Structure formats: structure tokens, C-alpha cells
Amino acid sequence: MSNQLPVVIIGAGPVGLAAAAHLVEYDLPFVILEKGESVGSNILEWGHVQLFSPWEYNTNQAATKLLSETEWQHPDKDKLPTGQELVNEYLKPLSQLQVMQENIRFNSEVAAVTKDGADKLKSDNRNERAFVVHFKNGSKLEKVRASTIIDASGTWQNPNPPYADGIWLDSSIRDSVHTNIPAVQQQPELFKDKHTVVIGSGHSALNTLLNLAVLKVDYPSTKISWILRRESPVSAFGGEEQDQLAARGALGSSAHKLVEQGVIDVFAPFNVEAI
């Protein structure tokens, strides 16, 4: 690769590694900074969840081209992987390629991005100056100069607050609110015979509602409430039988059925002011 400054990629998930694979094709130097201890560290937090898109749509052409030069075999394109399988069967083999291993830095949390030799007020030749990425590696603060930055860190570590004002009004409860898809079946003690409120209308909310409904079959006292800001939950059900992705359509149809059966209490429109 050339001696020019590297492209710095923030995040070693599917998007970050795909970007790196394309940079290999272009013969451009790169550095991947990953906050976690391994590739796909955010995905592993919801590894129990099955994707509604098959393998065909979850791999990158440039990445699979690199992998095809090894003994790696593409998973069944029609199968729906879990998050854990996505990491184990695709991201890990990709990260173990020499060209990736040499350029990934784990436990590296980006703290700031600046311009080389220029503070916030300095504009002289700012466009020509290199980027400087400051990152924490354990207790040590390091930096790397970059020609370009690709932010593939995603939003997993920065979930939307449940409050209507869009900020965490009460930060003291932040650690008590699930901002992911909880493993309900693996942690029944947290939810059985209790009242759980699910806030939001995305696919994470639908998955959680379905998992809670399964638990309710064995523990009928379990109560499930669904809060949405929109006028009605109908649009959250998506295309159902007409959806281009069958599993995504089934997710919406299942949630729709549970609402119609009264298994889930719906509150819409509902803006959360306090918890």
C-alpha cells in the first residue's frame, strides 16, 4: 500500500469491515479503531436475536471476495442468521485475514477528532490539514493522523431516550431501562409475573413484545404494555404478508395478532414525560 496517510475507520462491525475490504481493493492504507474487545462487539449484545434478512443481504461483495481466497464457505444465502452467527461465521473469519489483523486496534475508544495543528478557531489551510483521531487504549491516550474518516460506529451505544423531549431527563434510571432487545427467555426472572412497558415502534420493540408474549403463556400474570408516540400501531406492523422480506412481514403480523387478541395493551399516541 502507498505511504499516504491512512483512512481511519471507527467501528469493526459489518459496515466497518466492509469499508476496509473496499479499501484493500483500492490499495489504500487504513486503520480500524474498535471500542470493544473483538469484532462485532455491539452485535454480540443482541446475539440471541435472529435477523429478518437472510445471509444473502448480510455480507459484502468486497469482503466475500477476500474470504473466497481462503477455505471460507459462504453460509446458506436463504438462511436467517442470528447476531451470534453473523459474528462467528462472517465477521470473525474476515477479521482474521492478515490484511485485517495488521490494521485493527481493539479496545480503542475514539475520544475526539481534530485537524492537525489547528484548534477550533483556526481556519488557515484547514481543508489541507490532516485529521487527527484521539483514542483511548486502556488508560493510555493515543492518536493517529488520517486522510479521511469513516464513522461506522453505529448508534447502539447511543440509544434514543424514552422521553418525548429527546434527552435523558433522569439519568439516574438510565441503567435500569433496557435499551436493547432483552433475552427474555434466558432471563425469565426479570420479567415473569411483572408489568413490562415497551416504548417505541421499531423492529426491536416488536421482537421484545413477541418474546414477552411467549413468556406470558407460561406466566399468565405477566402484563405487557406498548407505548407509541404515533397515533396508531398499524404502521409499525409494516407490510405483513406483502412485505418483501418474509420474516420481517411475519414479525409485524405476529405483533398485530397479539394486539388484536388483547395480549398487549397499547397506549397511542403517548408521550413519555416522566418515569
Short mmCIF file of C-alpha atoms in Angstrom, two decimals:
data_model
loop_
_atom_site.label_atom_id
_atom_site.label_comp_id
_atom_site.label_asym_id
_atom_site.label_seq_id
_atom_site.Cartn_x
_atom_site.Cartn_y
_atom_site.Cartn_z
CA MET A 1 0.00 0.00 0.00
CA SER A 2 1.09 3.58 -0.54
CA ASN A 3 2.78 5.71 2.10
CA GLN A 4 -0.06 8.22 2.29
CA LEU A 5 -1.98 8.78 5.50
CA PRO A 6 -4.46 6.03 6.29
CA VAL A 7 -8.22 6.14 6.23
CA VAL A 8 -9.40 5.71 9.82
CA ILE A 9 -12.50 3.53 10.20
CA ILE A 10 -14.34 3.82 13.52
CA GLY A 11 -16.00 0.52 14.37
CA ALA A 12 -15.26 -3.10 13.45
CA GLY A 13 -18.77 -4.25 12.68
CA PRO A 14 -20.23 -5.31 9.30
CA VAL A 15 -20.05 -1.79 7.85
CA GLY A 16 -16.56 -1.03 9.15
CA LEU A 17 -15.08 -4.28 7.88
CA ALA A 18 -16.86 -3.90 4.53
CA ALA A 19 -15.35 -0.43 4.17
CA ALA A 20 -11.93 -1.89 4.94
CA ALA A 21 -12.41 -4.61 2.32
CA HIS A 22 -13.11 -1.97 -0.32
CA LEU A 23 -10.02 -0.02 0.73
CA VAL A 24 -7.98 -3.20 0.20
CA GLU A 25 -9.34 -3.32 -3.36
CA TYR A 26 -8.31 0.30 -3.89
CA ASP A 27 -4.87 -0.39 -2.37
CA LEU A 28 -5.41 2.35 0.21
CA PRO A 29 -3.99 2.17 3.76
CA PHE A 30 -6.45 2.04 6.66
CA VAL A 31 -6.70 1.68 10.42
CA ILE A 32 -9.77 0.30 12.18
CA LEU A 33 -10.42 1.54 15.72
CA GLU A 34 -12.79 -0.72 17.65
CA LYS A 35 -14.00 0.15 21.14
CA GLY A 36 -14.73 -3.47 22.06
CA GLU A 37 -12.50 -6.46 22.58
CA SER A 38 -13.49 -8.14 19.33
CA VAL A 39 -15.19 -7.54 16.00
CA GLY A 40 -18.96 -7.14 16.15
CA SER A 41 -18.88 -6.38 19.88
CA ASN A 42 -22.17 -4.45 19.67
CA ILE A 43 -23.83 -7.26 17.73
CA LEU A 44 -22.84 -9.79 20.38
CA GLU A 45 -25.01 -7.87 22.85
CA TRP A 46 -28.04 -8.95 20.80
CA GLY A 47 -26.52 -12.21 19.57
CA HIS A 48 -29.65 -14.16 20.60
CA VAL A 49 -31.80 -12.24 18.09
CA GLN A 50 -32.49 -13.68 14.64
CA LEU A 51 -32.24 -11.25 11.74
CA PHE A 52 -35.22 -10.98 9.39
CA SER A 53 -32.93 -10.64 6.36
CA PRO A 54 -31.17 -13.78 5.02
CA TRP A 55 -27.42 -14.23 4.65
CA GLU A 56 -27.66 -13.04 1.05
CA TYR A 57 -28.20 -9.48 2.29
CA ASN A 58 -25.78 -9.55 5.22
CA THR A 59 -22.42 -9.99 3.50
CA ASN A 60 -20.41 -7.55 1.41
CA GLN A 61 -19.12 -8.34 -2.08
CA ALA A 62 -15.61 -6.98 -1.50
CA ALA A 63 -15.40 -8.80 1.85
CA THR A 64 -16.55 -12.15 0.46
CA LYS A 65 -14.08 -11.79 -2.40
CA LEU A 66 -11.26 -11.60 0.14
CA LEU A 67 -12.68 -14.54 2.09
CA SER A 68 -13.07 -16.65 -1.06
CA GLU A 69 -9.27 -16.76 -1.30
CA THR A 70 -9.30 -18.88 1.89
CA GLU A 71 -11.20 -22.04 2.82
CA TRP A 72 -14.19 -19.97 3.99
CA GLN A 73 -17.57 -21.01 2.60
CA HIS A 74 -20.47 -18.56 2.29
CA PRO A 75 -23.35 -19.59 4.59
CA ASP A 76 -26.64 -20.68 3.04
CA LYS A 77 -27.87 -17.49 1.36
CA ASP A 78 -31.50 -18.22 2.26
CA LYS A 79 -30.91 -18.85 5.97
CA LEU A 80 -31.73 -16.22 8.59
CA PRO A 81 -28.69 -15.82 10.86
CA THR A 82 -28.68 -14.76 14.48
CA GLY A 83 -26.42 -11.94 15.57
CA GLN A 84 -24.05 -14.51 17.10
CA GLU A 85 -23.87 -16.42 13.81
CA LEU A 86 -23.24 -13.21 11.88
CA VAL A 87 -20.17 -12.60 14.03
CA ASN A 88 -18.90 -16.18 14.22
CA GLU A 89 -19.44 -17.20 10.60
CA TYR A 90 -18.60 -13.96 8.82
CA LEU A 91 -17.05 -11.13 10.82
CA LYS A 92 -14.52 -13.20 12.76
CA PRO A 93 -13.13 -15.03 9.68
CA LEU A 94 -12.92 -11.68 7.89
CA SER A 95 -11.07 -10.06 10.79
CA GLN A 96 -8.60 -12.95 10.89
CA LEU A 97 -7.30 -12.23 7.40
CA GLN A 98 -3.76 -10.90 7.62
CA VAL A 99 -4.59 -7.60 5.94
CA MET A 100 -7.27 -7.01 8.59
CA GLN A 101 -5.33 -8.26 11.60
CA GLU A 102 -2.47 -5.89 10.82
CA ASN A 103 -4.77 -2.86 10.85
CA ILE A 104 -7.38 -3.44 13.59
CA ARG A 105 -6.84 -1.93 17.02
CA PHE A 106 -9.21 -3.29 19.67
CA ASN A 107 -10.08 -1.64 23.00
CA SER A 108 -9.62 1.68 21.23
CA GLU A 109 -12.36 4.18 22.03
CA VAL A 110 -12.33 7.37 19.99
CA ALA A 111 -12.34 10.44 22.23
CA ALA A 112 -12.07 13.27 19.70
CA VAL A 113 -11.38 14.14 16.07
CA THR A 114 -9.40 17.29 15.30
CA LYS A 115 -7.43 18.89 12.50
CA ASP A 116 -3.64 18.63 12.64
CA GLY A 117 -2.18 21.75 14.26
CA ALA A 118 -5.46 23.66 14.22
CA ASP A 119 -7.71 24.48 17.15
CA LYS A 120 -11.43 25.22 16.82
CA LEU A 121 -10.85 28.85 15.87
CA LYS A 122 -8.02 28.39 13.39
CA SER A 123 -9.12 28.34 9.74
CA ASP A 124 -5.82 28.83 7.87
CA ASN A 125 -5.41 25.98 5.37
CA ARG A 126 -7.83 23.91 7.42
CA ASN A 127 -9.04 21.89 4.44
CA GLU A 128 -5.49 20.84 3.59
CA ARG A 129 -4.63 19.71 7.10
CA ALA A 130 -4.81 16.05 8.09
CA PHE A 131 -7.36 14.74 10.56
CA VAL A 132 -6.10 13.63 13.95
CA VAL A 133 -8.08 10.92 15.75
CA HIS A 134 -7.51 10.77 19.50
CA PHE A 135 -8.43 7.46 21.11
CA LYS A 136 -8.14 5.74 24.47
CA ASN A 137 -6.40 2.39 24.68
CA GLY A 138 -6.93 1.37 28.27
CA SER A 139 -5.60 4.23 30.39
CA LYS A 140 -3.35 5.43 27.57
CA LEU A 141 -4.39 8.21 25.21
CA GLU A 142 -3.08 7.76 21.67
CA LYS A 143 -3.62 9.50 18.36
CA VAL A 144 -3.34 8.72 14.66
CA ARG A 145 -3.27 11.08 11.70
CA ALA A 146 -5.73 10.31 8.92
CA SER A 147 -6.53 11.39 5.39
CA THR A 148 -10.21 10.51 5.77
CA ILE A 149 -12.52 9.20 8.48
CA ILE A 150 -15.33 6.68 8.09
CA ASP A 151 -17.62 6.55 11.13
CA ALA A 152 -19.11 3.05 11.24
CA SER A 153 -19.68 3.04 14.98
CA GLY A 154 -23.48 3.00 14.63
CA THR A 155 -25.97 4.08 17.29
CA TRP A 156 -26.02 1.01 19.55
CA GLN A 157 -24.08 2.74 22.32
CA ASN A 158 -26.24 5.88 21.97
CA PRO A 159 -29.86 4.71 22.13
CA ASN A 160 -32.77 7.09 21.81
CA PRO A 161 -34.04 8.32 25.20
CA PRO A 162 -37.61 7.22 26.08
CA TYR A 163 -38.67 10.77 26.90
CA ALA A 164 -40.66 12.91 24.48
CA ASP A 165 -38.12 15.73 24.84
CA GLY A 166 -35.43 13.54 23.30
CA ILE A 167 -32.99 13.72 26.20
CA TRP A 168 -32.34 11.68 29.34
CA LEU A 169 -34.25 13.86 31.80
CA ASP A 170 -33.46 11.50 34.67
CA SER A 171 -30.05 9.94 34.13
CA SER A 172 -30.33 8.02 37.41
CA ILE A 173 -32.69 5.49 35.81
CA ARG A 174 -30.69 5.08 32.61
CA ASP A 175 -29.02 1.87 33.77
CA SER A 176 -32.41 0.47 34.84
CA VAL A 177 -34.03 0.82 31.43
CA HIS A 178 -33.36 -1.85 28.78
CA THR A 179 -32.23 -0.06 25.64
CA ASN A 180 -31.69 -3.30 23.72
CA ILE A 181 -33.67 -6.44 22.94
CA PRO A 182 -33.52 -8.33 26.24
CA ALA A 183 -33.05 -12.09 26.23
CA VAL A 184 -36.43 -12.68 27.83
CA GLN A 185 -36.39 -16.48 27.56
CA GLN A 186 -32.89 -16.65 29.04
CA GLN A 187 -33.76 -14.23 31.88
CA PRO A 188 -37.36 -15.08 32.80
CA GLU A 189 -36.93 -13.98 36.43
CA LEU A 190 -36.60 -10.37 35.29
CA PHE A 191 -39.97 -10.36 33.54
CA LYS A 192 -42.30 -13.16 34.64
CA ASP A 193 -45.44 -12.11 36.54
CA LYS A 194 -44.35 -8.46 36.26
CA HIS A 195 -45.53 -5.48 34.24
CA THR A 196 -43.15 -4.57 31.39
CA VAL A 197 -43.58 -1.43 29.30
CA VAL A 198 -42.10 -1.41 25.80
CA ILE A 199 -41.54 2.06 24.34
CA GLY A 200 -41.09 2.52 20.60
CA SER A 201 -42.35 1.27 17.25
CA GLY A 202 -39.26 -0.23 15.62
CA HIS A 203 -38.38 -3.86 14.99
CA SER A 204 -36.54 -4.08 18.33
CA ALA A 205 -39.80 -3.20 20.07
CA LEU A 206 -41.75 -5.80 18.07
CA ASN A 207 -39.19 -8.51 18.84
CA THR A 208 -39.37 -7.68 22.54
CA LEU A 209 -43.18 -7.74 22.54
CA LEU A 210 -43.22 -11.16 20.90
CA ASN A 211 -40.70 -12.57 23.38
CA LEU A 212 -42.72 -11.24 26.31
CA ALA A 213 -45.88 -12.76 24.85
CA VAL A 214 -44.21 -16.18 24.74
CA LEU A 215 -43.27 -15.79 28.41
CA LYS A 216 -46.84 -14.78 29.25
CA VAL A 217 -48.12 -18.18 28.05
CA ASP A 218 -46.28 -19.86 30.95
CA TYR A 219 -46.77 -16.98 33.36
CA PRO A 220 -50.27 -15.52 32.72
CA SER A 221 -49.86 -12.79 35.35
CA THR A 222 -47.22 -11.16 33.20
CA LYS A 223 -48.53 -7.82 31.89
CA ILE A 224 -47.32 -6.17 28.68
CA SER A 225 -47.90 -2.54 27.72
CA TRP A 226 -46.80 -0.94 24.47
CA ILE A 227 -46.26 2.81 24.25
CA LEU A 228 -46.03 4.64 20.92
CA ARG A 229 -45.81 8.31 20.03
CA ARG A 230 -47.64 7.73 16.75
CA GLU A 231 -51.43 7.77 16.50
CA SER A 232 -51.78 4.03 15.93
CA PRO A 233 -49.61 0.91 15.95
CA VAL A 234 -50.82 -0.10 12.47
CA SER A 235 -47.90 1.45 10.59
CA ALA A 236 -45.47 -0.38 12.89
CA PHE A 237 -46.74 -3.69 11.53
CA GLY A 238 -45.20 -2.92 8.14
CA GLY A 239 -46.12 -4.84 5.01
CA GLU A 240 -47.09 -8.04 6.87
CA GLU A 241 -47.96 -10.66 4.20
CA GLN A 242 -46.95 -8.22 1.43
CA ASP A 243 -43.51 -7.50 2.88
CA GLN A 244 -40.59 -8.22 0.55
CA LEU A 245 -38.80 -9.91 3.46
CA ALA A 246 -40.99 -12.75 4.70
CA ALA A 247 -39.51 -12.83 8.21
CA ARG A 248 -39.96 -9.07 8.64
CA GLY A 249 -43.56 -9.37 7.48
CA ALA A 250 -44.16 -12.24 9.90
CA LEU A 251 -42.80 -10.11 12.73
CA GLY A 252 -45.37 -7.41 12.01
CA SER A 253 -48.20 -9.90 11.54
CA SER A 254 -47.44 -11.63 14.85
CA ALA A 255 -47.42 -8.33 16.73
CA HIS A 256 -50.67 -7.29 15.00
CA LYS A 257 -52.32 -10.52 16.10
CA LEU A 258 -51.22 -10.11 19.72
CA VAL A 259 -52.68 -6.60 19.82
CA GLU A 260 -55.98 -7.79 18.34
CA GLN A 261 -56.15 -10.62 20.90
CA GLY A 262 -55.62 -8.20 23.77
CA VAL A 263 -52.39 -9.86 24.89
CA ILE A 264 -50.71 -6.45 24.64
CA ASP A 265 -52.19 -3.18 25.94
CA VAL A 266 -51.49 -0.33 23.52
CA PHE A 267 -51.15 3.31 24.53
CA ALA A 268 -51.03 5.60 21.49
CA PRO A 269 -50.40 8.42 20.96
CA PHE A 270 -48.39 8.64 24.17
CA ASN A 271 -45.51 10.98 25.02
CA VAL A 272 -43.38 9.99 27.99
CA GLU A 273 -42.83 12.92 30.34
CA ALA A 274 -41.51 11.03 33.37
CA ILE A 275 -40.67 7.54 34.58
#
